[in-house]
Amino acid sequence: MRTKEKYKLYRPKKFLGQNFLVDDNISKKIVSQLDMKETDTVIEIGPGRGALTKHIAVFCKNYIAVEIDKSMSEELEAIYGDKGKIINEDFLKFDLLGFKKPVKIIGNLPYNIASEILFKLFDHMDMIECAVLMLQKEFARRLIAVPHTKDYGIMSVQTQVFSSPKILFNVPPTVFFPKPKVESSVVKLTYPEKENIPLNKEIFKKLARSSFGKRRKTLKNSLKDLFEELDLEFDDFDMFFDFTKRAENITVAEYVNMSNLIFSKVFYNAE
Ligand code: SAM
């Protein structure tokens, strides 16, 4: 039976973002972006029916797949259980702490929870070497966006602070079953040793969230609640930042500097 016909027998679950890859050349092309070595630890997010799995599990000795759908993970377990570890769990709840760098991540992601997955990866940047991810094209563009553009937002700032993102190639809806309504892109995030990183991730995240929460307003307005919560005065930072600017006009480096100064001040106030 041809792959597409085989997939048609299964009714994909829309709420789990189940759009399966049915073009093996694309699967191979995505997997090749991992530059896999036999000894690598590779974690796949949402393996589904194994379109990517089949090119990883046979080669890599430490393969772990995390799939939320029980029937899919049982199916995969039956085929690849002796080659890798198939875990039936929500990736957002999956404990990554036991792993040591370098871990490589791969996934044709469920688009509805792509942001949450990326935030989780950023929280674990210390153990990840790289991530090759299929995402919605518009979403992928936001990851690499620069200031003063409409695509520049919280995802751009967080992605570029914690990783170096690159869009590798675009993928049309025709290579999936069922066909999604949107175009897709494959993105590679590498996690180099970055110099300019936030001293405190929580403060950095709060700062980015508050700034872009009201992106049309000036920073003085959008950061008011955060400054109150942290018991800070704008006057103490005026010489470093122009709070009349808007979130979309602040560079990634400026966000990091601002969050580090805020952290130092909060730390100093608490002494
Ligand atoms: N990798 C397969 C492929 O390329 O054909 C499937 C990709 S499909 C776009 C997304 C997969 O992620 C589905 O198998 C879905 O069941 C799974 N999934 C959805 N939410 C998940 C979650 N929270 N944790 C783990 N897997 C999830």
JSON list of N, CA, C and O and ligand atoms in Angstrom, two decimals, residues 16-21 44-52 66-69 72 89-92 108-110 113, ligand 1:
[
{"chain": "A", "resi": 16, "resn": "LEU", "atom": "N", "xyz": [-4.03, 17.73, 18.03]},
{"chain": "A", "resi": 16, "resn": "LEU", "atom": "CA", "xyz": [-2.62, 17.40, 18.35]},
{"chain": "A", "resi": 16, "resn": "LEU", "atom": "C", "xyz": [-1.69, 17.85, 17.21]},
{"chain": "A", "resi": 16, "resn": "LEU", "atom": "O", "xyz": [-0.53, 17.49, 17.18]},
{"chain": "A", "resi": 17, "resn": "GLY", "atom": "N", "xyz": [-2.22, 18.63, 16.29]},
{"chain": "A", "resi": 17, "resn": "GLY", "atom": "CA", "xyz": [-1.41, 19.14, 15.19]},
{"chain": "A", "resi": 17, "resn": "GLY", "atom": "C", "xyz": [-0.87, 18.03, 14.31]},
{"chain": "A", "resi": 17, "resn": "GLY", "atom": "O", "xyz": [0.25, 18.12, 13.80]},
{"chain": "A", "resi": 18, "resn": "GLN", "atom": "N", "xyz": [-1.67, 16.98, 14.12]},
{"chain": "A", "resi": 18, "resn": "GLN", "atom": "CA", "xyz": [-1.17, 15.83, 13.36]},
{"chain": "A", "resi": 18, "resn": "GLN", "atom": "C", "xyz": [-1.27, 16.03, 11.85]},
{"chain": "A", "resi": 18, "resn": "GLN", "atom": "O", "xyz": [-2.26, 15.70, 11.22]},
{"chain": "A", "resi": 19, "resn": "ASN", "atom": "N", "xyz": [-0.20, 16.60, 11.30]},
{"chain": "A", "resi": 19, "resn": "ASN", "atom": "CA", "xyz": [-0.02, 16.67, 9.85]},
{"chain": "A", "resi": 19, "resn": "ASN", "atom": "C", "xyz": [1.25, 15.89, 9.55]},
{"chain": "A", "resi": 19, "resn": "ASN", "atom": "O", "xyz": [2.34, 16.34, 9.88]},
{"chain": "A", "resi": 20, "resn": "PHE", "atom": "N", "xyz": [1.07, 14.70, 8.97]},
{"chain": "A", "resi": 20, "resn": "PHE", "atom": "CA", "xyz": [2.21, 13.79, 8.83]},
{"chain": "A", "resi": 20, "resn": "PHE", "atom": "C", "xyz": [2.96, 14.02, 7.52]},
{"chain": "A", "resi": 20, "resn": "PHE", "atom": "O", "xyz": [2.34, 14.24, 6.48]},
{"chain": "A", "resi": 21, "resn": "LEU", "atom": "N", "xyz": [4.26, 13.91, 7.61]},
{"chain": "A", "resi": 21, "resn": "LEU", "atom": "CA", "xyz": [5.09, 14.02, 6.41]},
{"chain": "A", "resi": 21, "resn": "LEU", "atom": "C", "xyz": [4.92, 12.77, 5.57]},
{"chain": "A", "resi": 21, "resn": "LEU", "atom": "O", "xyz": [5.04, 11.65, 6.10]},
{"chain": "A", "resi": 44, "resn": "GLU", "atom": "N", "xyz": [13.51, 13.27, 19.72]},
{"chain": "A", "resi": 44, "resn": "GLU", "atom": "CA", "xyz": [12.52, 13.72, 18.73]},
{"chain": "A", "resi": 44, "resn": "GLU", "atom": "C", "xyz": [11.21, 14.10, 19.42]},
{"chain": "A", "resi": 44, "resn": "GLU", "atom": "O", "xyz": [10.68, 13.34, 20.24]},
{"chain": "A", "resi": 45, "resn": "ILE", "atom": "N", "xyz": [10.71, 15.27, 19.07]},
{"chain": "A", "resi": 45, "resn": "ILE", "atom": "CA", "xyz": [9.43, 15.75, 19.63]},
{"chain": "A", "resi": 45, "resn": "ILE", "atom": "C", "xyz": [8.32, 15.35, 18.65]},
{"chain": "A", "resi": 45, "resn": "ILE", "atom": "O", "xyz": [8.37, 15.71, 17.48]},
{"chain": "A", "resi": 46, "resn": "GLY", "atom": "N", "xyz": [7.35, 14.61, 19.13]},
{"chain": "A", "resi": 46, "resn": "GLY", "atom": "CA", "xyz": [6.21, 14.24, 18.29]},
{"chain": "A", "resi": 46, "resn": "GLY", "atom": "C", "xyz": [6.58, 13.40, 17.07]},
{"chain": "A", "resi": 46, "resn": "GLY", "atom": "O", "xyz": [6.39, 13.85, 15.93]},
{"chain": "A", "resi": 47, "resn": "PRO", "atom": "N", "xyz": [7.08, 12.20, 17.25]},
{"chain": "A", "resi": 47, "resn": "PRO", "atom": "CA", "xyz": [7.48, 11.36, 16.10]},
{"chain": "A", "resi": 47, "resn": "PRO", "atom": "C", "xyz": [6.32, 10.88, 15.24]},
{"chain": "A", "resi": 47, "resn": "PRO", "atom": "O", "xyz": [6.52, 10.46, 14.09]},
{"chain": "A", "resi": 48, "resn": "GLY", "atom": "N", "xyz": [5.10, 10.92, 15.78]},
{"chain": "A", "resi": 48, "resn": "GLY", "atom": "CA", "xyz": [3.92, 10.51, 15.00]},
{"chain": "A", "resi": 48, "resn": "GLY", "atom": "C", "xyz": [4.05, 9.09, 14.50]},
{"chain": "A", "resi": 48, "resn": "GLY", "atom": "O", "xyz": [4.24, 8.16, 15.27]},
{"chain": "A", "resi": 49, "resn": "ARG", "atom": "N", "xyz": [3.99, 8.93, 13.18]},
{"chain": "A", "resi": 49, "resn": "ARG", "atom": "CA", "xyz": [4.08, 7.58, 12.61]},
{"chain": "A", "resi": 49, "resn": "ARG", "atom": "C", "xyz": [5.48, 7.27, 12.10]},
{"chain": "A", "resi": 49, "resn": "ARG", "atom": "O", "xyz": [5.66, 6.34, 11.32]},
{"chain": "A", "resi": 50, "resn": "GLY", "atom": "N", "xyz": [6.44, 8.10, 12.52]},
{"chain": "A", "resi": 50, "resn": "GLY", "atom": "CA", "xyz": [7.84, 7.72, 12.30]},
{"chain": "A", "resi": 50, "resn": "GLY", "atom": "C", "xyz": [8.49, 8.21, 11.02]},
{"chain": "A", "resi": 50, "resn": "GLY", "atom": "O", "xyz": [9.51, 7.68, 10.61]},
{"chain": "A", "resi": 51, "resn": "ALA", "atom": "N", "xyz": [7.91, 9.27, 10.39]},
{"chain": "A", "resi": 51, "resn": "ALA", "atom": "CA", "xyz": [8.49, 9.76, 9.13]},
{"chain": "A", "resi": 51, "resn": "ALA", "atom": "C", "xyz": [9.95, 10.16, 9.29]},
{"chain": "A", "resi": 51, "resn": "ALA", "atom": "O", "xyz": [10.78, 9.92, 8.40]},
{"chain": "A", "resi": 52, "resn": "LEU", "atom": "N", "xyz": [10.30, 10.77, 10.42]},
{"chain": "A", "resi": 52, "resn": "LEU", "atom": "CA", "xyz": [11.69, 11.16, 10.67]},
{"chain": "A", "resi": 52, "resn": "LEU", "atom": "C", "xyz": [12.41, 10.04, 11.43]},
{"chain": "A", "resi": 52, "resn": "LEU", "atom": "O", "xyz": [13.59, 9.76, 11.19]},
{"chain": "A", "resi": 66, "resn": "VAL", "atom": "N", "xyz": [9.46, 11.39, 22.06]},
{"chain": "A", "resi": 66, "resn": "VAL", "atom": "CA", "xyz": [8.43, 11.75, 23.03]},
{"chain": "A", "resi": 66, "resn": "VAL", "atom": "C", "xyz": [7.14, 12.06, 22.26]},
{"chain": "A", "resi": 66, "resn": "VAL", "atom": "O", "xyz": [7.06, 13.07, 21.55]},
{"chain": "A", "resi": 67, "resn": "GLU", "atom": "N", "xyz": [6.17, 11.19, 22.38]},
{"chain": "A", "resi": 67, "resn": "GLU", "atom": "CA", "xyz": [4.92, 11.30, 21.61]},
{"chain": "A", "resi": 67, "resn": "GLU", "atom": "C", "xyz": [3.73, 11.26, 22.57]},
{"chain": "A", "resi": 67, "resn": "GLU", "atom": "O", "xyz": [3.61, 10.33, 23.37]},
{"chain": "A", "resi": 68, "resn": "ILE", "atom": "N", "xyz": [2.85, 12.24, 22.45]},
{"chain": "A", "resi": 68, "resn": "ILE", "atom": "CA", "xyz": [1.72, 12.34, 23.39]},
{"chain": "A", "resi": 68, "resn": "ILE", "atom": "C", "xyz": [0.62, 11.34, 23.06]},
{"chain": "A", "resi": 68, "resn": "ILE", "atom": "O", "xyz": [-0.14, 10.91, 23.93]},
{"chain": "A", "resi": 69, "resn": "ASP", "atom": "N", "xyz": [0.52, 10.95, 21.79]},
{"chain": "A", "resi": 69, "resn": "ASP", "atom": "CA", "xyz": [-0.57, 10.09, 21.35]},
{"chain": "A", "resi": 69, "resn": "ASP", "atom": "C", "xyz": [-0.23, 8.62, 21.63]},
{"chain": "A", "resi": 69, "resn": "ASP", "atom": "O", "xyz": [0.74, 8.07, 21.08]},
{"chain": "A", "resi": 72, "resn": "MET", "atom": "N", "xyz": [-0.02, 6.07, 18.73]},
{"chain": "A", "resi": 72, "resn": "MET", "atom": "CA", "xyz": [1.18, 6.27, 17.88]},
{"chain": "A", "resi": 72, "resn": "MET", "atom": "C", "xyz": [2.42, 5.75, 18.57]},
{"chain": "A", "resi": 72, "resn": "MET", "atom": "O", "xyz": [3.27, 5.12, 17.94]},
{"chain": "A", "resi": 89, "resn": "GLU", "atom": "N", "xyz": [4.42, 10.62, 26.32]},
{"chain": "A", "resi": 89, "resn": "GLU", "atom": "CA", "xyz": [4.27, 11.73, 27.26]},
{"chain": "A", "resi": 89, "resn": "GLU", "atom": "C", "xyz": [4.12, 13.05, 26.52]},
{"chain": "A", "resi": 89, "resn": "GLU", "atom": "O", "xyz": [4.50, 13.16, 25.35]},
{"chain": "A", "resi": 90, "resn": "ASP", "atom": "N", "xyz": [3.58, 14.02, 27.22]},
{"chain": "A", "resi": 90, "resn": "ASP", "atom": "CA", "xyz": [3.50, 15.38, 26.70]},
{"chain": "A", "resi": 90, "resn": "ASP", "atom": "C", "xyz": [4.91, 15.97, 26.77]},
{"chain": "A", "resi": 90, "resn": "ASP", "atom": "O", "xyz": [5.49, 16.05, 27.86]},
{"chain": "A", "resi": 91, "resn": "PHE", "atom": "N", "xyz": [5.45, 16.41, 25.65]},
{"chain": "A", "resi": 91, "resn": "PHE", "atom": "CA", "xyz": [6.82, 16.94, 25.68]},
{"chain": "A", "resi": 91, "resn": "PHE", "atom": "C", "xyz": [6.94, 18.12, 26.63]},
{"chain": "A", "resi": 91, "resn": "PHE", "atom": "O", "xyz": [8.00, 18.33, 27.22]},
{"chain": "A", "resi": 92, "resn": "LEU", "atom": "N", "xyz": [5.85, 18.87, 26.78]},
{"chain": "A", "resi": 92, "resn": "LEU", "atom": "CA", "xyz": [5.92, 20.05, 27.67]},
{"chain": "A", "resi": 92, "resn": "LEU", "atom": "C", "xyz": [6.12, 19.64, 29.12]},
{"chain": "A", "resi": 92, "resn": "LEU", "atom": "O", "xyz": [6.56, 20.43, 29.94]},
{"chain": "A", "resi": 108, "resn": "ASN", "atom": "N", "xyz": [9.06, 17.68, 13.75]},
{"chain": "A", "resi": 108, "resn": "ASN", "atom": "CA", "xyz": [8.08, 18.36, 12.90]},
{"chain": "A", "resi": 108, "resn": "ASN", "atom": "C", "xyz": [6.99, 18.73, 13.91]},
{"chain": "A", "resi": 108, "resn": "ASN", "atom": "O", "xyz": [6.19, 17.89, 14.30]},
{"chain": "A", "resi": 109, "resn": "LEU", "atom": "N", "xyz": [7.02, 19.96, 14.37]},
{"chain": "A", "resi": 109, "resn": "LEU", "atom": "CA", "xyz": [6.26, 20.31, 15.58]},
{"chain": "A", "resi": 109, "resn": "LEU", "atom": "C", "xyz": [4.76, 20.45, 15.35]},
{"chain": "A", "resi": 109, "resn": "LEU", "atom": "O", "xyz": [4.33, 20.87, 14.27]},
{"chain": "A", "resi": 110, "resn": "PRO", "atom": "N", "xyz": [3.98, 20.12, 16.41]},
{"chain": "A", "resi": 110, "resn": "PRO", "atom": "CA", "xyz": [2.56, 20.49, 16.37]},
{"chain": "A", "resi": 110, "resn": "PRO", "atom": "C", "xyz": [2.51, 22.02, 16.46]},
{"chain": "A", "resi": 110, "resn": "PRO", "atom": "O", "xyz": [2.98, 22.60, 17.45]},
{"chain": "A", "resi": 113, "resn": "ILE", "atom": "N", "xyz": [1.39, 24.38, 19.55]},
{"chain": "A", "resi": 113, "resn": "ILE", "atom": "CA", "xyz": [2.14, 24.58, 20.80]},
{"chain": "A", "resi": 113, "resn": "ILE", "atom": "C", "xyz": [3.63, 24.87, 20.53]},
{"chain": "A", "resi": 113, "resn": "ILE", "atom": "O", "xyz": [4.49, 24.65, 21.39]},
{"chain": "B", "resi": 1, "resn": "SAM", "atom": "N1", "xyz": [6.99, 13.56, 13.11]},
{"chain": "B", "resi": 1, "resn": "SAM", "atom": "C1", "xyz": [5.79, 13.16, 12.43]},
{"chain": "B", "resi": 1, "resn": "SAM", "atom": "C2", "xyz": [5.88, 13.49, 10.96]},
{"chain": "B", "resi": 1, "resn": "SAM", "atom": "O1", "xyz": [6.74, 14.32, 10.60]},
{"chain": "B", "resi": 1, "resn": "SAM", "atom": "O2", "xyz": [5.11, 12.95, 10.18]},
{"chain": "B", "resi": 1, "resn": "SAM", "atom": "C3", "xyz": [4.54, 13.80, 13.06]},
{"chain": "B", "resi": 1, "resn": "SAM", "atom": "C4", "xyz": [4.50, 15.30, 13.05]},
{"chain": "B", "resi": 1, "resn": "SAM", "atom": "S1", "xyz": [2.95, 16.01, 13.52]},
{"chain": "B", "resi": 1, "resn": "SAM", "atom": "C5", "xyz": [3.10, 17.61, 12.78]},
{"chain": "B", "resi": 1, "resn": "SAM", "atom": "C6", "xyz": [3.15, 16.40, 15.25]},
{"chain": "B", "resi": 1, "resn": "SAM", "atom": "C7", "xyz": [3.24, 15.23, 16.18]},
{"chain": "B", "resi": 1, "resn": "SAM", "atom": "O3", "xyz": [3.39, 15.72, 17.51]},
{"chain": "B", "resi": 1, "resn": "SAM", "atom": "C8", "xyz": [2.02, 14.34, 16.21]},
{"chain": "B", "resi": 1, "resn": "SAM", "atom": "O4", "xyz": [2.41, 12.99, 16.15]},
{"chain": "B", "resi": 1, "resn": "SAM", "atom": "C9", "xyz": [1.35, 14.63, 17.54]},
{"chain": "B", "resi": 1, "resn": "SAM", "atom": "O5", "xyz": [0.62, 13.54, 18.07]},
{"chain": "B", "resi": 1, "resn": "SAM", "atom": "C10", "xyz": [2.55, 14.99, 18.39]},
{"chain": "B", "resi": 1, "resn": "SAM", "atom": "N2", "xyz": [2.26, 15.86, 19.55]},
{"chain": "B", "resi": 1, "resn": "SAM", "atom": "C11", "xyz": [1.31, 16.83, 19.65]},
{"chain": "B", "resi": 1, "resn": "SAM", "atom": "N3", "xyz": [1.40, 17.44, 20.85]},
{"chain": "B", "resi": 1, "resn": "SAM", "atom": "C12", "xyz": [2.43, 16.85, 21.52]},
{"chain": "B", "resi": 1, "resn": "SAM", "atom": "C13", "xyz": [3.00, 17.03, 22.81]},
{"chain": "B", "resi": 1, "resn": "SAM", "atom": "N4", "xyz": [2.54, 17.97, 23.66]},
{"chain": "B", "resi": 1, "resn": "SAM", "atom": "N5", "xyz": [4.03, 16.25, 23.18]},
{"chain": "B", "resi": 1, "resn": "SAM", "atom": "C14", "xyz": [4.51, 15.27, 22.33]},
{"chain": "B", "resi": 1, "resn": "SAM", "atom": "N6", "xyz": [4.00, 15.05, 21.10]},
{"chain": "B", "resi": 1, "resn": "SAM", "atom": "C15", "xyz": [2.99, 15.84, 20.69]}
]
